[in-house]
PDB file of C-alpha atoms in Angstrom:
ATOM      1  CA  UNK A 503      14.412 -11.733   3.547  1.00  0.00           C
ATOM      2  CA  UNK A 504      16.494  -9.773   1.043  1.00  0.00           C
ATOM      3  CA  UNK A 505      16.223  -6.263   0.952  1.00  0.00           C
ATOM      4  CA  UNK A 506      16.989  -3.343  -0.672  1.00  0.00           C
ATOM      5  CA  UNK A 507      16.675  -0.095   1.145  1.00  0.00           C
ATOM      6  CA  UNK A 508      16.439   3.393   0.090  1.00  0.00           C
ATOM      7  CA  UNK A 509      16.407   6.594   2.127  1.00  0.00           C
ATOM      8  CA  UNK A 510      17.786   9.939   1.641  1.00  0.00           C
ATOM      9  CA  UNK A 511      18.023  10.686   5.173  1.00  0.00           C
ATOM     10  CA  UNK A 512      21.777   8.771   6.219  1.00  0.00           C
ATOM     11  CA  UNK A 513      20.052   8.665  10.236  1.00  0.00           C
ATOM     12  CA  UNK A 514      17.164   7.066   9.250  1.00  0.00           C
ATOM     13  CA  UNK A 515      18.864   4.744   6.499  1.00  0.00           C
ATOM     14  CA  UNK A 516      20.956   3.569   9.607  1.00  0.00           C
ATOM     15  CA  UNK A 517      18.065   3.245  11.540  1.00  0.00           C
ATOM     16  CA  UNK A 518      15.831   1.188   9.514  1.00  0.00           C
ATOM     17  CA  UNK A 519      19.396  -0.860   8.641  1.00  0.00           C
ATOM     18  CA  UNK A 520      20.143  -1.728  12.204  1.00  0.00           C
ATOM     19  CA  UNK A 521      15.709  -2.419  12.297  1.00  0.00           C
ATOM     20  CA  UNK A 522      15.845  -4.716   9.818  1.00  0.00           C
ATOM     21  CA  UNK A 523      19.177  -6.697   9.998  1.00  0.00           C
ATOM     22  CA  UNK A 524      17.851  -6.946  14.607  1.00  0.00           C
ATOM     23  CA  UNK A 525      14.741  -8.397  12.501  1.00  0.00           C
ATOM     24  CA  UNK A 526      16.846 -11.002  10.881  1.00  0.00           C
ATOM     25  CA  UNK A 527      16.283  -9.618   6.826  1.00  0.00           C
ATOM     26  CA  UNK A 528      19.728  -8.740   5.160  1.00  0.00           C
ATOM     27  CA  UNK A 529      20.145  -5.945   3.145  1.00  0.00           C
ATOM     28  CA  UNK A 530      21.355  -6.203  -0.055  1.00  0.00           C
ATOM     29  CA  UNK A 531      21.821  -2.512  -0.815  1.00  0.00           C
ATOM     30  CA  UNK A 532      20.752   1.226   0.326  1.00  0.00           C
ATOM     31  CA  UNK A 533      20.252   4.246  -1.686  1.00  0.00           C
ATOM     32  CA  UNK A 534      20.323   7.588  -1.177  1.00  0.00           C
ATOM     33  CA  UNK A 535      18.224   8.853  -3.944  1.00  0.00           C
ATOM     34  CA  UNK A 536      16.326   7.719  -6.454  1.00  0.00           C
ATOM     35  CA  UNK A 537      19.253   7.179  -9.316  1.00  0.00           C
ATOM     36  CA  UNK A 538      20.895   5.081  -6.755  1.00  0.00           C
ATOM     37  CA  UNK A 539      17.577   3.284  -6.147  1.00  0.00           C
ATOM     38  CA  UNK A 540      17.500   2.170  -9.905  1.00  0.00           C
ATOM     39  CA  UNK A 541      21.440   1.250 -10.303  1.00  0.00           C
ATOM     40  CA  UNK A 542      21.208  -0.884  -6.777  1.00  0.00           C
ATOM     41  CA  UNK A 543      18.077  -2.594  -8.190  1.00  0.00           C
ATOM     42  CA  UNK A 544      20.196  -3.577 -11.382  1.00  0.00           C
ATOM     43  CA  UNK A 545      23.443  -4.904  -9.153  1.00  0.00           C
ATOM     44  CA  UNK A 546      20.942  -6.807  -6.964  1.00  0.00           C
ATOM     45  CA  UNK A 547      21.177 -10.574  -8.103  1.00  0.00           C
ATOM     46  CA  UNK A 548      19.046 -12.259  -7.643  1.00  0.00           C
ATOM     47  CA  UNK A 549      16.670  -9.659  -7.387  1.00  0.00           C
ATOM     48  CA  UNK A 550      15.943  -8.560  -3.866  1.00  0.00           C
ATOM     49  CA  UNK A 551      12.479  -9.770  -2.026  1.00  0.00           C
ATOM     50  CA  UNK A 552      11.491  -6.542  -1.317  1.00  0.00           C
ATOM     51  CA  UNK A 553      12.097  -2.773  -2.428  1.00  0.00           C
ATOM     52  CA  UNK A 554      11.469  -0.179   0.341  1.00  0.00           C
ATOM     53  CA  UNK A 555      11.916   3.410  -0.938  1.00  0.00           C
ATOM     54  CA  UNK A 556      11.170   6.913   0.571  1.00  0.00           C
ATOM     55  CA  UNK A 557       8.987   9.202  -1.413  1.00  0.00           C
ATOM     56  CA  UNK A 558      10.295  12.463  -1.494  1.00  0.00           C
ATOM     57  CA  UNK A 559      13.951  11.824  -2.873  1.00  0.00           C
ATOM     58  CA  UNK A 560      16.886  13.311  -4.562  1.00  0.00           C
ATOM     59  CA  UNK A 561      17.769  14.628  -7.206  1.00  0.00           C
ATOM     60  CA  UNK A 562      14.583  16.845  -7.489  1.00  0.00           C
ATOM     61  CA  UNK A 563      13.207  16.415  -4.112  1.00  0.00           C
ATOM     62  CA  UNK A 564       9.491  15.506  -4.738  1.00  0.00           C
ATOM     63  CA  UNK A 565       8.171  12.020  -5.357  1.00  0.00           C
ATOM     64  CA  UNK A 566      11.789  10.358  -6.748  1.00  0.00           C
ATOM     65  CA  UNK A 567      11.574   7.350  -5.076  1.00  0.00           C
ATOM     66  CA  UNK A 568       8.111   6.534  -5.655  1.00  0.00           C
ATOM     67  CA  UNK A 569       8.483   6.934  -9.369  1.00  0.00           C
ATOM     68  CA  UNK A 570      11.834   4.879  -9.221  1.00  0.00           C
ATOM     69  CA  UNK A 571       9.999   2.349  -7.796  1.00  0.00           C
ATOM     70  CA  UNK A 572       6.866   2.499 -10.479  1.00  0.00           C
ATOM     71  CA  UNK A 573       9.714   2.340 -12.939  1.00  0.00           C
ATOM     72  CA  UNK A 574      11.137  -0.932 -11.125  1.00  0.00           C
ATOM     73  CA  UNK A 575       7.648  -2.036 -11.230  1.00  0.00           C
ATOM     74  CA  UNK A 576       7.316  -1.970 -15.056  1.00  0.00           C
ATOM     75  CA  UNK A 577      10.136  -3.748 -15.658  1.00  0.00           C
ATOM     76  CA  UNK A 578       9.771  -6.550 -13.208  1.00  0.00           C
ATOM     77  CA  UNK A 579       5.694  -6.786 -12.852  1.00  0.00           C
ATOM     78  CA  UNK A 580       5.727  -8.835  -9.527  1.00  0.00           C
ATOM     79  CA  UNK A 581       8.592  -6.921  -7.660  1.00  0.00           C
ATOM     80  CA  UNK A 582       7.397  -6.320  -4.218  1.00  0.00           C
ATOM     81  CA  UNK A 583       7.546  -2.886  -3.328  1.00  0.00           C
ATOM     82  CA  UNK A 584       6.605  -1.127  -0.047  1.00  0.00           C
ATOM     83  CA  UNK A 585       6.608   2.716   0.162  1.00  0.00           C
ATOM     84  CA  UNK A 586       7.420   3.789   3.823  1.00  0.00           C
ATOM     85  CA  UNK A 587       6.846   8.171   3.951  1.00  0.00           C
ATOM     86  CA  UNK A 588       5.484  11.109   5.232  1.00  0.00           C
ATOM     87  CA  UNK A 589       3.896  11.860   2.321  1.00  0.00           C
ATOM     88  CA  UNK A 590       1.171  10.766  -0.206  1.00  0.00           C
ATOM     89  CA  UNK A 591       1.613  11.281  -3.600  1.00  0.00           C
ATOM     90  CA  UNK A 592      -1.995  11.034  -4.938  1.00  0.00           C
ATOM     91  CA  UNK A 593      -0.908  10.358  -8.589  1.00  0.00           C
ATOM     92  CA  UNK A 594       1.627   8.475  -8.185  1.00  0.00           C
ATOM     93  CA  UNK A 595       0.277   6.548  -4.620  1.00  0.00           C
ATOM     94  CA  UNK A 596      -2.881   5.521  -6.827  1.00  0.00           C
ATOM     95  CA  UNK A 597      -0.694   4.157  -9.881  1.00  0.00           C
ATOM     96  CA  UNK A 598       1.428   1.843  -7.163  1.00  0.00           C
ATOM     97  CA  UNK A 599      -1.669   1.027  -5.335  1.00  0.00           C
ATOM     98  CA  UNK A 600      -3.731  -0.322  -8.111  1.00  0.00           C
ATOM     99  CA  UNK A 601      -1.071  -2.608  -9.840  1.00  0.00           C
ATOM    100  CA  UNK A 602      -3.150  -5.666 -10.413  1.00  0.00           C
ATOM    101  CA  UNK A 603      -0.294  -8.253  -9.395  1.00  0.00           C
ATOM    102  CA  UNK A 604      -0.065  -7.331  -5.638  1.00  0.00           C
ATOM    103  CA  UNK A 605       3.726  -7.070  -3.054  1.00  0.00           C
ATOM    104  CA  UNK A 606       2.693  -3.436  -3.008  1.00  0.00           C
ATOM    105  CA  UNK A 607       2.567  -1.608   0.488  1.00  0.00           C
ATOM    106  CA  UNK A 608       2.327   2.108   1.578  1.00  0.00           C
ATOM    107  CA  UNK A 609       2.864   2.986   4.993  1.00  0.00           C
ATOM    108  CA  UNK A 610       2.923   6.340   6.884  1.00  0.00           C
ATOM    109  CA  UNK A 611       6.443   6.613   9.071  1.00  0.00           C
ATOM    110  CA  UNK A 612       4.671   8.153  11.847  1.00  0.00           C
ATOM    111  CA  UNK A 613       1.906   5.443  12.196  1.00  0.00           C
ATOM    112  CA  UNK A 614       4.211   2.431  12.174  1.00  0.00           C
ATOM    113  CA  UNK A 615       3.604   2.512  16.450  1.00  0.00           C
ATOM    114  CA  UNK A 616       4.330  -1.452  16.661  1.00  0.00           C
ATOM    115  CA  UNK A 617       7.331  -3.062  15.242  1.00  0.00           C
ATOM    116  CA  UNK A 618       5.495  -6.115  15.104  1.00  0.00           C
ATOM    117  CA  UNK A 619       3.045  -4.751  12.932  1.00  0.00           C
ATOM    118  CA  UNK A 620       5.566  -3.197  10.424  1.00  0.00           C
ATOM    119  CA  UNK A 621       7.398  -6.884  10.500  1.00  0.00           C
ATOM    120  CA  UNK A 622       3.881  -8.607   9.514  1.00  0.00           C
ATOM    121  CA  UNK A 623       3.281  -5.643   6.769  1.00  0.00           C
ATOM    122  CA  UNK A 624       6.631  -6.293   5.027  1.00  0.00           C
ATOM    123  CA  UNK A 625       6.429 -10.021   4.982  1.00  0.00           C
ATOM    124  CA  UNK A 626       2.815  -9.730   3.480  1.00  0.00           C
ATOM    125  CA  UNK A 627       4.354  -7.563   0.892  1.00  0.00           C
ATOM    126  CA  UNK A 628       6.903  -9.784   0.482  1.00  0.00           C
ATOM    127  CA  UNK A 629       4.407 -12.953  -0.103  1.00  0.00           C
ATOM    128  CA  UNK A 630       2.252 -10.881  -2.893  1.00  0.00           C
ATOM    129  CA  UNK A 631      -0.230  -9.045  -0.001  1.00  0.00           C
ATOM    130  CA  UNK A 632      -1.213  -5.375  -0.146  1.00  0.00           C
ATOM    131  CA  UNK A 633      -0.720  -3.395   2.898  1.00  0.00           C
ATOM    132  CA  UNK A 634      -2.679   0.094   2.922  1.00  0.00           C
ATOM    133  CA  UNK A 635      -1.966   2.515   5.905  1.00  0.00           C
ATOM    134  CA  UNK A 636      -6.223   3.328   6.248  1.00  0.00           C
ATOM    135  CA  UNK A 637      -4.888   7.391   6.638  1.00  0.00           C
ATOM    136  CA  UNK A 638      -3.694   6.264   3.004  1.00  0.00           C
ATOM    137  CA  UNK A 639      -6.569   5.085   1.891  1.00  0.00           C
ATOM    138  CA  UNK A 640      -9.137   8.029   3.370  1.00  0.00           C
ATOM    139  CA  UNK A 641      -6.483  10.692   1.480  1.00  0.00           C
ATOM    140  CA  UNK A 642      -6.541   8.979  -1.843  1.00  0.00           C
ATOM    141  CA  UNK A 643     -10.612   8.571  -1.178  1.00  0.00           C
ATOM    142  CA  UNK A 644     -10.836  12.107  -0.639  1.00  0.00           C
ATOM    143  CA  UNK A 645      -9.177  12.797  -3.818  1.00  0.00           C
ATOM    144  CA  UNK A 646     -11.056  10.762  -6.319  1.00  0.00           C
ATOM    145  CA  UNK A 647     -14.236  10.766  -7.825  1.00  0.00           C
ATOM    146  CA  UNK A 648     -16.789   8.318  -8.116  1.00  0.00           C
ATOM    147  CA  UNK A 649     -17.066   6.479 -11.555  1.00  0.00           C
ATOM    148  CA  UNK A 650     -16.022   2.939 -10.945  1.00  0.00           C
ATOM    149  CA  UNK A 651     -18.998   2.908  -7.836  1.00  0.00           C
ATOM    150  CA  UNK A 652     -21.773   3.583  -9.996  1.00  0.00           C
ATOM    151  CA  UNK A 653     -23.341   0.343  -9.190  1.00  0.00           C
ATOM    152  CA  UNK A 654     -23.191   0.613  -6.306  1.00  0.00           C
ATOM    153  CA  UNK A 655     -25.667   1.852  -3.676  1.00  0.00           C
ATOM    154  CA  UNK A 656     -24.940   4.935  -1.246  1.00  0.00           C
ATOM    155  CA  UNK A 657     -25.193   2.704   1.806  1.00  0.00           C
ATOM    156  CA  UNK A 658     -22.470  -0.119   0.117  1.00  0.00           C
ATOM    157  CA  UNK A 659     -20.260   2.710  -0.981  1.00  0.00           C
ATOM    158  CA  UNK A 660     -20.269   3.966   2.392  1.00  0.00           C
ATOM    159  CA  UNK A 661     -19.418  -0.030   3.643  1.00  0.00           C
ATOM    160  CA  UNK A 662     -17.015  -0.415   0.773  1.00  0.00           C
ATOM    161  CA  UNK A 663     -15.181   3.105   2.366  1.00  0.00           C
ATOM    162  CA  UNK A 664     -15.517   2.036   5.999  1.00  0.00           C
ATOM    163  CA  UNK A 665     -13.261  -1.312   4.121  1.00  0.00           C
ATOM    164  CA  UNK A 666     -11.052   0.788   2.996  1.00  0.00           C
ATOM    165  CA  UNK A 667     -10.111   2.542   6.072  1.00  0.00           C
ATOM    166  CA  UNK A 668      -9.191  -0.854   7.325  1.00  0.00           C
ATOM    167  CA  UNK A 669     -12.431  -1.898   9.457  1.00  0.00           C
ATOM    168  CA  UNK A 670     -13.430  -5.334   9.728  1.00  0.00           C
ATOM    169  CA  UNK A 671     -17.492  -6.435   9.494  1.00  0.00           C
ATOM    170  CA  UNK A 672     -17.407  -5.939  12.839  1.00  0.00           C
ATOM    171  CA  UNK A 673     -16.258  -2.649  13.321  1.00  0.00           C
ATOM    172  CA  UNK A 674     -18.696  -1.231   9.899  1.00  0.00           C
ATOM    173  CA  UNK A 675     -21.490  -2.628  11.855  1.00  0.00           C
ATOM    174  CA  UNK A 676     -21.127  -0.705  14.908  1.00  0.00           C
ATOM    175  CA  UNK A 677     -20.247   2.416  12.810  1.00  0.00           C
ATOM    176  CA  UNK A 678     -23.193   2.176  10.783  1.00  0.00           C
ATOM    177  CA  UNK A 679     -25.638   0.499  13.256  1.00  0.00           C
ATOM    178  CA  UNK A 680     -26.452  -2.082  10.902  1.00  0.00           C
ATOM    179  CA  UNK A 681     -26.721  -6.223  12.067  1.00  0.00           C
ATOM    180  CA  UNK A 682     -23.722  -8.456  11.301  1.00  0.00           C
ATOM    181  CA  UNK A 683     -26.266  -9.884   8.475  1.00  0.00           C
ATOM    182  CA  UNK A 684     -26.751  -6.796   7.189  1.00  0.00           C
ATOM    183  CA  UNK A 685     -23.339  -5.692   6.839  1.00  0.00           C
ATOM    184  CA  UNK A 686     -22.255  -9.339   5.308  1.00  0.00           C
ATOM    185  CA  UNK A 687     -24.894  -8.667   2.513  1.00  0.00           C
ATOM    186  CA  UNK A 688     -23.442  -5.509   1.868  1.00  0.00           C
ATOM    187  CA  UNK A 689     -19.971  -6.427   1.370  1.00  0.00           C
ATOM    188  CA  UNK A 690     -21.443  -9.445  -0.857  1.00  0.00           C
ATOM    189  CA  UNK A 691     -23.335  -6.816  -2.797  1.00  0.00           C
ATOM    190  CA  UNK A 692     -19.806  -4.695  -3.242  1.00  0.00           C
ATOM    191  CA  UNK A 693     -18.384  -8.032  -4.188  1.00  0.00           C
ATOM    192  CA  UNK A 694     -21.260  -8.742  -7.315  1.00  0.00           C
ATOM    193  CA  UNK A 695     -21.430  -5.316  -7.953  1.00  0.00           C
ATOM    194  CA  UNK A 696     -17.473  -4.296  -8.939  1.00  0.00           C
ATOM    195  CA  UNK A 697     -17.313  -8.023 -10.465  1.00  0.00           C
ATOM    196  CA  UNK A 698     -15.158 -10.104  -7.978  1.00  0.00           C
ATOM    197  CA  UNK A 699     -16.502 -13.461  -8.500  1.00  0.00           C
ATOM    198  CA  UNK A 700     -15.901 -15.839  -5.433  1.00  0.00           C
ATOM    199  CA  UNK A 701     -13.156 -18.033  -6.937  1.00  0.00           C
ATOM    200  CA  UNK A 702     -10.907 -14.887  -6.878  1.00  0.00           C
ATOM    201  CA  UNK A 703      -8.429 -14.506  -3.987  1.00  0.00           C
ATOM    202  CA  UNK A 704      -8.522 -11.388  -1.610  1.00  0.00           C
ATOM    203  CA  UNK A 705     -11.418 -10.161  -2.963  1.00  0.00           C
ATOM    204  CA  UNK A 706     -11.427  -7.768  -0.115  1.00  0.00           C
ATOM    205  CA  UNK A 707      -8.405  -5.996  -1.167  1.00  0.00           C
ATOM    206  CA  UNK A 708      -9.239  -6.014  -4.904  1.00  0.00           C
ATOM    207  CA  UNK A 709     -12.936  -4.397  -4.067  1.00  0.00           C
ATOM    208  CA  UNK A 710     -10.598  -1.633  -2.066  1.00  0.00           C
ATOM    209  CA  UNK A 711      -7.971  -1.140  -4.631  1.00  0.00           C
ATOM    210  CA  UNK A 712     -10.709  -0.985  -7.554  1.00  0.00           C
ATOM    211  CA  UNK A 713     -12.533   1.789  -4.828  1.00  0.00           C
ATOM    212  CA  UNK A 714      -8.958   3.836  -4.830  1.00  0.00           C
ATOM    213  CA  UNK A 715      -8.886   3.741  -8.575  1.00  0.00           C
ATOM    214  CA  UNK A 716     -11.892   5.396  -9.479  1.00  0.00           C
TER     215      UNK A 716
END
């Protein structure tokens, strides 16, 4: 896989370099802030297979990189992106996160415990996937309000945010104390209720990401 790398922090930028090239990718370019980001992006042909980018970036420090890579996004809708931080930018995190065309990722540095795991996230990304680190998810749920889950009834919202954090049926039914029937109604309820119509792929995801947008 082809990527393009950016990091402010030179001993991490090596880091993930020597990750990634052990993991077999190549990278076609690293950046050290977010104008860098952008001009490697443009001398990348063909265009890489995945952008990962930092956050908090120069020149102004804050959420650079993440708005590079929104920018990126505009211009080339099905650019996979994954956005590897410390740090959640709710605005911005939400915009990324609810692209409709998918390759978007946001990970929390200091929950990536298995290289294996963080290989599987970027070649989801990669293939058109979203990848949601669940602490992700619960900040950005904590920070919205609740418009787009007006149809929906307390008990599936609270289904449709166990989802969110990453449980499986499985895991909602033991947290709610509800049968595996019961919980497999639910999630078809969420599934009528927000409009995802069977023939559409990932539903899953899209009920999640329509759940963050609200």
């Amino acid at each position: 896989m082809r990527i393009l790398l950016a990091e402010d922090s030179a001993l991490l930028r090596e880091a993930f370099t020597a990750l990634l090239v052990r993991l077999g990718h190549e990278i076609v370019g690293t950046a050290a802030d977010a104008d860098e980001l952008r001009a490697a992006f443009a001398a990348a042909v063909p265009a890489p297979d995945l952008v990962m980018t930092d956050v908090r970036m120069p020149p102004d420090g804050t959420d650079d990189g993440l708005r590079a890579a929104l920018a990126i996004r505009r211009r080339h809708p099905t650019q996979p992106i994954l956005v590897l931080s410390q740090y959640v930018a709710d605005h911005y995190a939400r915009e990324l996160l609810t692209l409709p065309e998918g390759g978007i990722g946001y990970l929390l540095k200091d929950r990536v415990n298995r290289i294996s795991d963080f290989e599987r996230a970027l070649r989801t990304i990669a293939g058109g996937g979203t990848v949601i680190d669940p602490e992700v998810a619960r900040h950005l749920l904590r920070s919205g309000g609740p418009d787009v889950l007006d149809c929906l009834t307390p008990r599936e919202r609270e289904v449709l945010e166990l989802m969110a954090e990453g449980a499986s049926n499985g895991d909602i039914s033991r947290a709610l104390h509800l049968s595996d029937a019961a919980v497999r109604k639910h999630v078809g309820n969420i599934f009528t209720g927000l409009g995802l119509s069977p023939a559409q792929e990932n539903r899953r995801v899209r009920a999640i990401l329509l759940f963050l947008q609200r």
